Amino acid sequence: MTAVRINRMHYPLTVLGHGVRAGIWLQGCTIGCAGCASRDTWDPDGGEAVEPAAVVRWLGSLGGAVDGVTVSGGEPFQQPRALAALLAELDVWRRDRDRPADLLVFSGYTHARLTARPECAEALSRCDAVVAGPYVESRNSGTELRGSDNQEIVPLTPLGAERYGRSAATPAPAMQLSTDTGVVRLIGIPRRGDLDRLRAGLAARGITAEAVTWLA
Ligand code: SF4
């Protein structure tokens, strides 16, 4: 089995896809978008190597509903074989469930570039939809599911089309706050300048944010 390098997992995730979800952030990204909010995911040697079966065990331990799994990063397709192995396990896991669960993957590569890379084909074939394209800070316009409006939401299966196609209901962008493992995390897609405004607002109240993931 191919281990996948993971930055973190989180449940419940309610701001990156349909319904209540499990979120998996993969480790490693060399794309280097200016304004990236997830610089802690860049180091390919960071995070932890996890067997896909262990991810499925984690899913099985969750107490509530799971309408889908969101895989983000980092750049998931920079681990194409491990991503394919993970999605294959998730595909088996969801077949035994009594409610449909979609697999949604965020990538900093365009969909055209993903489809042109043979090593990405197997992983792509397991996705219900991808949100694809690099983050372009000047095009962060607060659109649903996308950090910037150059990114494409591409449904790849009927379930993906139902949940992420043009006619799907698209909730307004939102953020979640998590304090798992003693670290404060904002989950979701911030609008341009939100994170710097947050840091300045904390500083104005005497709280110093010492290590933040959106600054080098
Ligand atoms: S926004 Fe995503 S693709 Fe771009 S540098 Fe950050 S982690 Fe990589």
PDB file of C-alpha atoms and ligand atoms in Angstrom:
ATOM      1  CA  MET A   1       0.000   0.000   0.000  1.00  0.00           C
ATOM      2  CA  THR A   2       1.248   3.519  -0.796  1.00  0.00           C
ATOM      3  CA  ALA A   3       1.351   5.867   2.169  1.00  0.00           C
ATOM      4  CA  VAL A   4       0.181   9.404   1.593  1.00  0.00           C
ATOM      5  CA  ARG A   5       1.886  12.394   3.184  1.00  0.00           C
ATOM      6  CA  ILE A   6      -0.768  14.234   5.201  1.00  0.00           C
ATOM      7  CA  ASN A   7      -0.649  17.607   6.953  1.00  0.00           C
ATOM      8  CA  ARG A   8      -3.862  17.121   8.926  1.00  0.00           C
ATOM      9  CA  MET A   9      -7.381  15.727   8.952  1.00  0.00           C
ATOM     10  CA  HIS A  10     -10.470  17.405  10.314  1.00  0.00           C
ATOM     11  CA  TYR A  11     -14.114  16.584  11.017  1.00  0.00           C
ATOM     12  CA  PRO A  12     -16.699  18.091  10.758  1.00  0.00           C
ATOM     13  CA  LEU A  13     -15.846  20.210   7.752  1.00  0.00           C
ATOM     14  CA  THR A  14     -18.747  22.356   6.553  1.00  0.00           C
ATOM     15  CA  VAL A  15     -17.178  25.035   4.343  1.00  0.00           C
ATOM     16  CA  LEU A  16     -15.351  23.116   1.607  1.00  0.00           C
ATOM     17  CA  GLY A  17     -17.976  21.145  -0.241  1.00  0.00           C
ATOM     18  CA  HIS A  18     -21.463  19.692   0.019  1.00  0.00           C
ATOM     19  CA  GLY A  19     -22.913  18.997   3.455  1.00  0.00           C
ATOM     20  CA  VAL A  20     -20.938  17.785   6.449  1.00  0.00           C
ATOM     21  CA  ARG A  21     -17.594  16.388   5.403  1.00  0.00           C
ATOM     22  CA  ALA A  22     -14.265  14.964   6.420  1.00  0.00           C
ATOM     23  CA  GLY A  23     -11.292  17.054   5.326  1.00  0.00           C
ATOM     24  CA  ILE A  24      -7.813  15.766   4.498  1.00  0.00           C
ATOM     25  CA  TRP A  25      -4.983  18.218   3.759  1.00  0.00           C
ATOM     26  CA  LEU A  26      -2.050  16.650   1.940  1.00  0.00           C
ATOM     27  CA  GLN A  27       1.509  17.767   2.564  1.00  0.00           C
ATOM     28  CA  GLY A  28       3.829  19.247  -0.047  1.00  0.00           C
ATOM     29  CA  CYS A  29       3.385  21.955  -2.665  1.00  0.00           C
ATOM     30  CA  THR A  30       5.941  23.573  -4.964  1.00  0.00           C
ATOM     31  CA  ILE A  31       3.501  25.769  -6.887  1.00  0.00           C
ATOM     32  CA  GLY A  32       4.125  28.763  -4.635  1.00  0.00           C
ATOM     33  CA  CYS A  33       1.050  30.932  -5.261  1.00  0.00           C
ATOM     34  CA  ALA A  34       1.575  34.472  -3.918  1.00  0.00           C
ATOM     35  CA  GLY A  35      -0.801  34.983  -0.998  1.00  0.00           C
ATOM     36  CA  CYS A  36      -1.111  31.245  -0.212  1.00  0.00           C
ATOM     37  CA  ALA A  37      -2.722  30.833   3.214  1.00  0.00           C
ATOM     38  CA  SER A  38      -1.313  27.323   3.714  1.00  0.00           C
ATOM     39  CA  ARG A  39       2.453  27.692   3.661  1.00  0.00           C
ATOM     40  CA  ASP A  40       2.673  25.109   6.417  1.00  0.00           C
ATOM     41  CA  THR A  41       1.736  22.535   3.775  1.00  0.00           C
ATOM     42  CA  TRP A  42       4.564  23.397   1.356  1.00  0.00           C
ATOM     43  CA  ASP A  43       7.427  21.319   2.800  1.00  0.00           C
ATOM     44  CA  PRO A  44       7.242  17.899   1.098  1.00  0.00           C
ATOM     45  CA  ASP A  45       8.988  16.330   4.099  1.00  0.00           C
ATOM     46  CA  GLY A  46       6.567  17.789   6.640  1.00  0.00           C
ATOM     47  CA  GLY A  47       3.405  16.198   7.930  1.00  0.00           C
ATOM     48  CA  GLU A  48       3.158  12.465   8.383  1.00  0.00           C
ATOM     49  CA  ALA A  49       3.092   9.427   6.096  1.00  0.00           C
ATOM     50  CA  VAL A  50      -0.252   7.693   6.604  1.00  0.00           C
ATOM     51  CA  GLU A  51      -1.572   4.488   5.054  1.00  0.00           C
ATOM     52  CA  PRO A  52      -4.901   4.998   3.262  1.00  0.00           C
ATOM     53  CA  ALA A  53      -6.383   2.206   5.396  1.00  0.00           C
ATOM     54  CA  ALA A  54      -5.643   4.334   8.486  1.00  0.00           C
ATOM     55  CA  VAL A  55      -7.582   7.214   6.942  1.00  0.00           C
ATOM     56  CA  VAL A  56     -10.546   4.888   6.437  1.00  0.00           C
ATOM     57  CA  ARG A  57     -10.286   3.750  10.056  1.00  0.00           C
ATOM     58  CA  TRP A  58     -10.400   7.416  11.080  1.00  0.00           C
ATOM     59  CA  LEU A  59     -13.515   7.911   8.947  1.00  0.00           C
ATOM     60  CA  GLY A  60     -15.085   4.902  10.625  1.00  0.00           C
ATOM     61  CA  SER A  61     -14.421   6.431  14.042  1.00  0.00           C
ATOM     62  CA  LEU A  62     -16.347   9.635  13.284  1.00  0.00           C
ATOM     63  CA  GLY A  63     -19.581   9.890  15.179  1.00  0.00           C
ATOM     64  CA  GLY A  64     -21.693  11.916  12.763  1.00  0.00           C
ATOM     65  CA  ALA A  65     -22.829  12.115   9.166  1.00  0.00           C
ATOM     66  CA  VAL A  66     -20.276  12.240   6.368  1.00  0.00           C
ATOM     67  CA  ASP A  67     -21.649  13.572   3.065  1.00  0.00           C
ATOM     68  CA  GLY A  68     -18.260  13.523   1.392  1.00  0.00           C
ATOM     69  CA  VAL A  69     -14.523  13.826   1.726  1.00  0.00           C
ATOM     70  CA  THR A  70     -12.585  16.919   0.675  1.00  0.00           C
ATOM     71  CA  VAL A  71      -8.915  16.496  -0.194  1.00  0.00           C
ATOM     72  CA  SER A  72      -6.893  19.688  -0.302  1.00  0.00           C
ATOM     73  CA  GLY A  73      -3.350  20.716   0.453  1.00  0.00           C
ATOM     74  CA  GLY A  74      -0.675  21.331  -0.269  1.00  0.00           C
ATOM     75  CA  GLU A  75      -0.937  20.041  -3.789  1.00  0.00           C
ATOM     76  CA  PRO A  76      -2.619  16.632  -3.786  1.00  0.00           C
ATOM     77  CA  PHE A  77      -1.544  15.809  -7.341  1.00  0.00           C
ATOM     78  CA  GLN A  78       2.132  16.169  -6.421  1.00  0.00           C
ATOM     79  CA  GLN A  79       1.612  12.751  -4.793  1.00  0.00           C
ATOM     80  CA  PRO A  80      -0.263  11.232  -7.726  1.00  0.00           C
ATOM     81  CA  ARG A  81       0.207   7.556  -6.867  1.00  0.00           C
ATOM     82  CA  ALA A  82      -0.473   8.035  -3.168  1.00  0.00           C
ATOM     83  CA  LEU A  83      -3.488  10.218  -3.968  1.00  0.00           C
ATOM     84  CA  ALA A  84      -4.836   7.530  -6.283  1.00  0.00           C
ATOM     85  CA  ALA A  85      -4.332   4.907  -3.557  1.00  0.00           C
ATOM     86  CA  LEU A  86      -6.107   7.101  -1.012  1.00  0.00           C
ATOM     87  CA  LEU A  87      -9.044   7.820  -3.317  1.00  0.00           C
ATOM     88  CA  ALA A  88      -9.324   4.128  -4.196  1.00  0.00           C
ATOM     89  CA  GLU A  89      -9.665   3.283  -0.474  1.00  0.00           C
ATOM     90  CA  LEU A  90     -12.209   6.069  -0.027  1.00  0.00           C
ATOM     91  CA  ASP A  91     -14.126   4.765  -3.028  1.00  0.00           C
ATOM     92  CA  VAL A  92     -14.406   1.321  -1.408  1.00  0.00           C
ATOM     93  CA  TRP A  93     -15.327   2.865   1.952  1.00  0.00           C
ATOM     94  CA  ARG A  94     -18.198   4.886   0.526  1.00  0.00           C
ATOM     95  CA  ARG A  95     -19.791   1.944  -1.283  1.00  0.00           C
ATOM     96  CA  ASP A  96     -20.846   0.419   2.050  1.00  0.00           C
ATOM     97  CA  ARG A  97     -22.607   3.533   3.225  1.00  0.00           C
ATOM     98  CA  ASP A  98     -26.323   4.214   3.244  1.00  0.00           C
ATOM     99  CA  ARG A  99     -25.947   7.794   2.006  1.00  0.00           C
ATOM    100  CA  PRO A 100     -23.912   9.046  -0.951  1.00  0.00           C
ATOM    101  CA  ALA A 101     -20.515  10.518  -0.190  1.00  0.00           C
ATOM    102  CA  ASP A 102     -18.664  12.513  -2.830  1.00  0.00           C
ATOM    103  CA  LEU A 103     -14.914  12.876  -3.276  1.00  0.00           C
ATOM    104  CA  LEU A 104     -13.900  16.488  -3.963  1.00  0.00           C
ATOM    105  CA  VAL A 105     -10.248  17.392  -4.602  1.00  0.00           C
ATOM    106  CA  PHE A 106      -8.694  20.870  -4.694  1.00  0.00           C
ATOM    107  CA  SER A 107      -5.659  21.359  -6.925  1.00  0.00           C
ATOM    108  CA  GLY A 108      -3.394  24.268  -7.787  1.00  0.00           C
ATOM    109  CA  TYR A 109      -3.011  22.860 -11.321  1.00  0.00           C
ATOM    110  CA  THR A 110      -5.539  23.686 -14.009  1.00  0.00           C
ATOM    111  CA  HIS A 111      -7.858  20.895 -15.073  1.00  0.00           C
ATOM    112  CA  ALA A 112      -6.242  20.966 -18.539  1.00  0.00           C
ATOM    113  CA  ARG A 113      -2.829  20.390 -16.985  1.00  0.00           C
ATOM    114  CA  LEU A 114      -4.111  17.577 -14.787  1.00  0.00           C
ATOM    115  CA  THR A 115      -5.679  15.775 -17.735  1.00  0.00           C
ATOM    116  CA  ALA A 116      -2.450  16.170 -19.740  1.00  0.00           C
ATOM    117  CA  ARG A 117      -0.412  14.341 -17.081  1.00  0.00           C
ATOM    118  CA  PRO A 118      -0.792  10.553 -17.436  1.00  0.00           C
ATOM    119  CA  GLU A 119       0.356  10.001 -13.842  1.00  0.00           C
ATOM    120  CA  CYS A 120      -2.717  11.928 -12.620  1.00  0.00           C
ATOM    121  CA  ALA A 121      -5.264   9.907 -14.621  1.00  0.00           C
ATOM    122  CA  GLU A 122      -5.960   7.244 -12.002  1.00  0.00           C
ATOM    123  CA  ALA A 123      -6.541   9.753  -9.200  1.00  0.00           C
ATOM    124  CA  LEU A 124      -8.698  11.946 -11.442  1.00  0.00           C
ATOM    125  CA  SER A 125     -10.845   8.940 -12.349  1.00  0.00           C
ATOM    126  CA  ARG A 126     -11.825   8.591  -8.651  1.00  0.00           C
ATOM    127  CA  CYS A 127     -12.856  12.235  -8.117  1.00  0.00           C
ATOM    128  CA  ASP A 128     -16.462  13.368  -8.338  1.00  0.00           C
ATOM    129  CA  ALA A 129     -15.279  16.922  -8.878  1.00  0.00           C
ATOM    130  CA  VAL A 130     -12.113  18.986  -8.764  1.00  0.00           C
ATOM    131  CA  VAL A 131     -11.602  22.649  -7.975  1.00  0.00           C
ATOM    132  CA  ALA A 132      -8.609  23.370 -10.195  1.00  0.00           C
ATOM    133  CA  GLY A 133      -6.173  26.160 -10.845  1.00  0.00           C
ATOM    134  CA  PRO A 134      -3.612  28.231  -8.955  1.00  0.00           C
ATOM    135  CA  TYR A 135      -4.625  30.825  -6.398  1.00  0.00           C
ATOM    136  CA  VAL A 136      -4.373  34.334  -7.883  1.00  0.00           C
ATOM    137  CA  GLU A 137      -4.666  36.849  -5.089  1.00  0.00           C
ATOM    138  CA  SER A 138      -5.834  39.713  -7.331  1.00  0.00           C
ATOM    139  CA  ARG A 139      -8.745  37.527  -8.469  1.00  0.00           C
ATOM    140  CA  ASN A 140      -9.983  36.608  -4.984  1.00  0.00           C
ATOM    141  CA  SER A 141     -13.553  37.809  -5.334  1.00  0.00           C
ATOM    142  CA  GLY A 142     -15.227  35.718  -2.643  1.00  0.00           C
ATOM    143  CA  THR A 143     -16.760  33.173  -5.023  1.00  0.00           C
ATOM    144  CA  GLU A 144     -18.019  29.912  -3.625  1.00  0.00           C
ATOM    145  CA  LEU A 145     -15.482  27.095  -3.203  1.00  0.00           C
ATOM    146  CA  ARG A 146     -12.815  28.999  -5.123  1.00  0.00           C
ATOM    147  CA  GLY A 147      -9.982  31.020  -3.671  1.00  0.00           C
ATOM    148  CA  SER A 148      -9.877  33.067  -6.871  1.00  0.00           C
ATOM    149  CA  ASP A 149     -12.226  33.263  -9.818  1.00  0.00           C
ATOM    150  CA  ASN A 150      -9.716  31.893 -12.353  1.00  0.00           C
ATOM    151  CA  GLN A 151     -10.164  28.497 -10.690  1.00  0.00           C
ATOM    152  CA  GLU A 152     -12.616  26.050 -12.254  1.00  0.00           C
ATOM    153  CA  ILE A 153     -15.102  23.774 -10.517  1.00  0.00           C
ATOM    154  CA  VAL A 154     -15.136  20.685 -12.724  1.00  0.00           C
ATOM    155  CA  PRO A 155     -17.716  17.951 -12.044  1.00  0.00           C
ATOM    156  CA  LEU A 156     -16.471  14.550 -13.234  1.00  0.00           C
ATOM    157  CA  THR A 157     -19.344  12.199 -12.317  1.00  0.00           C
ATOM    158  CA  PRO A 158     -23.149  12.444 -12.053  1.00  0.00           C
ATOM    159  CA  LEU A 159     -22.837  12.890  -8.265  1.00  0.00           C
ATOM    160  CA  GLY A 160     -20.263  15.618  -8.858  1.00  0.00           C
ATOM    161  CA  ALA A 161     -22.577  17.336 -11.342  1.00  0.00           C
ATOM    162  CA  GLU A 162     -25.497  17.126  -8.912  1.00  0.00           C
ATOM    163  CA  ARG A 163     -23.502  18.682  -6.089  1.00  0.00           C
ATOM    164  CA  TYR A 164     -21.043  20.968  -7.900  1.00  0.00           C
ATOM    165  CA  GLY A 165     -22.482  21.570 -11.379  1.00  0.00           C
ATOM    166  CA  ARG A 166     -23.823  24.886 -12.599  1.00  0.00           C
ATOM    167  CA  SER A 167     -27.330  24.180 -11.331  1.00  0.00           C
ATOM    168  CA  ALA A 168     -26.196  23.019  -7.876  1.00  0.00           C
ATOM    169  CA  ALA A 169     -27.052  25.223  -4.918  1.00  0.00           C
ATOM    170  CA  THR A 170     -23.851  26.990  -3.967  1.00  0.00           C
ATOM    171  CA  PRO A 171     -23.625  28.218  -0.387  1.00  0.00           C
ATOM    172  CA  ALA A 172     -22.032  31.557   0.375  1.00  0.00           C
ATOM    173  CA  PRO A 173     -18.331  31.404   1.289  1.00  0.00           C
ATOM    174  CA  ALA A 174     -17.783  30.820   4.994  1.00  0.00           C
ATOM    175  CA  MET A 175     -14.975  30.038   7.405  1.00  0.00           C
ATOM    176  CA  GLN A 176     -14.717  27.605  10.316  1.00  0.00           C
ATOM    177  CA  LEU A 177     -12.596  27.972  13.419  1.00  0.00           C
ATOM    178  CA  SER A 178     -10.930  24.899  14.869  1.00  0.00           C
ATOM    179  CA  THR A 179      -8.809  24.576  17.999  1.00  0.00           C
ATOM    180  CA  ASP A 180      -7.847  20.918  17.586  1.00  0.00           C
ATOM    181  CA  THR A 181      -4.430  19.975  18.979  1.00  0.00           C
ATOM    182  CA  GLY A 182      -4.002  23.352  20.656  1.00  0.00           C
ATOM    183  CA  VAL A 183      -3.584  25.198  17.344  1.00  0.00           C
ATOM    184  CA  VAL A 184      -6.123  27.787  16.198  1.00  0.00           C
ATOM    185  CA  ARG A 185      -7.023  27.114  12.578  1.00  0.00           C
ATOM    186  CA  LEU A 186      -9.254  28.967  10.191  1.00  0.00           C
ATOM    187  CA  ILE A 187     -10.721  26.495   7.724  1.00  0.00           C
ATOM    188  CA  GLY A 188     -12.186  27.605   4.426  1.00  0.00           C
ATOM    189  CA  ILE A 189     -11.298  30.211   1.847  1.00  0.00           C
ATOM    190  CA  PRO A 190     -10.538  33.676   3.209  1.00  0.00           C
ATOM    191  CA  ARG A 191     -11.266  36.774   1.148  1.00  0.00           C
ATOM    192  CA  ARG A 192      -8.335  38.920   0.122  1.00  0.00           C
ATOM    193  CA  GLY A 193      -6.892  40.725   3.146  1.00  0.00           C
ATOM    194  CA  ASP A 194      -9.007  38.830   5.718  1.00  0.00           C
ATOM    195  CA  LEU A 195      -6.021  37.151   7.342  1.00  0.00           C
ATOM    196  CA  ASP A 196      -3.992  40.323   7.669  1.00  0.00           C
ATOM    197  CA  ARG A 197      -7.044  42.125   9.068  1.00  0.00           C
ATOM    198  CA  LEU A 198      -7.458  39.324  11.586  1.00  0.00           C
ATOM    199  CA  ARG A 199      -3.826  39.549  12.672  1.00  0.00           C
ATOM    200  CA  ALA A 200      -4.041  43.332  12.985  1.00  0.00           C
ATOM    201  CA  GLY A 201      -7.291  43.057  14.948  1.00  0.00           C
ATOM    202  CA  LEU A 202      -5.708  40.584  17.368  1.00  0.00           C
ATOM    203  CA  ALA A 203      -2.647  42.809  17.747  1.00  0.00           C
ATOM    204  CA  ALA A 204      -4.893  45.782  18.533  1.00  0.00           C
ATOM    205  CA  ARG A 205      -6.282  43.725  21.435  1.00  0.00           C
ATOM    206  CA  GLY A 206      -2.830  42.782  22.673  1.00  0.00           C
ATOM    207  CA  ILE A 207      -2.768  39.282  21.174  1.00  0.00           C
ATOM    208  CA  THR A 208       0.275  38.407  19.067  1.00  0.00           C
ATOM    209  CA  ALA A 209      -0.182  35.723  16.415  1.00  0.00           C
ATOM    210  CA  GLU A 210       3.393  34.398  16.427  1.00  0.00           C
ATOM    211  CA  ALA A 211       3.365  31.667  13.799  1.00  0.00           C
ATOM    212  CA  VAL A 212       0.818  32.102  11.025  1.00  0.00           C
ATOM    213  CA  THR A 213       0.566  29.927   7.929  1.00  0.00           C
ATOM    214  CA  TRP A 214       0.046  32.740   5.409  1.00  0.00           C
ATOM    215  CA  LEU A 215       3.453  34.402   5.909  1.00  0.00           C
ATOM    216  CA  ALA A 216       6.882  32.978   5.080  1.00  0.00           C
TER     217      ALA A 216
HETATM  218  S1  SF4 B   1      -2.674  27.988  -2.766  1.00  0.00           S
HETATM  219 FE1  SF4 B   1      -2.547  25.732  -2.898  1.00  0.00          FE
HETATM  220  S2  SF4 B   1      -1.481  25.374  -4.869  1.00  0.00           S
HETATM  221 FE2  SF4 B   1      -1.086  27.512  -4.326  1.00  0.00          FE
HETATM  222  S3  SF4 B   1       0.849  27.476  -3.167  1.00  0.00           S
HETATM  223 FE3  SF4 B   1      -0.808  27.334  -1.657  1.00  0.00          FE
HETATM  224  S4  SF4 B   1      -1.036  25.135  -1.299  1.00  0.00           S
HETATM  225 FE4  SF4 B   1       0.086  25.374  -3.232  1.00  0.00          FE
END
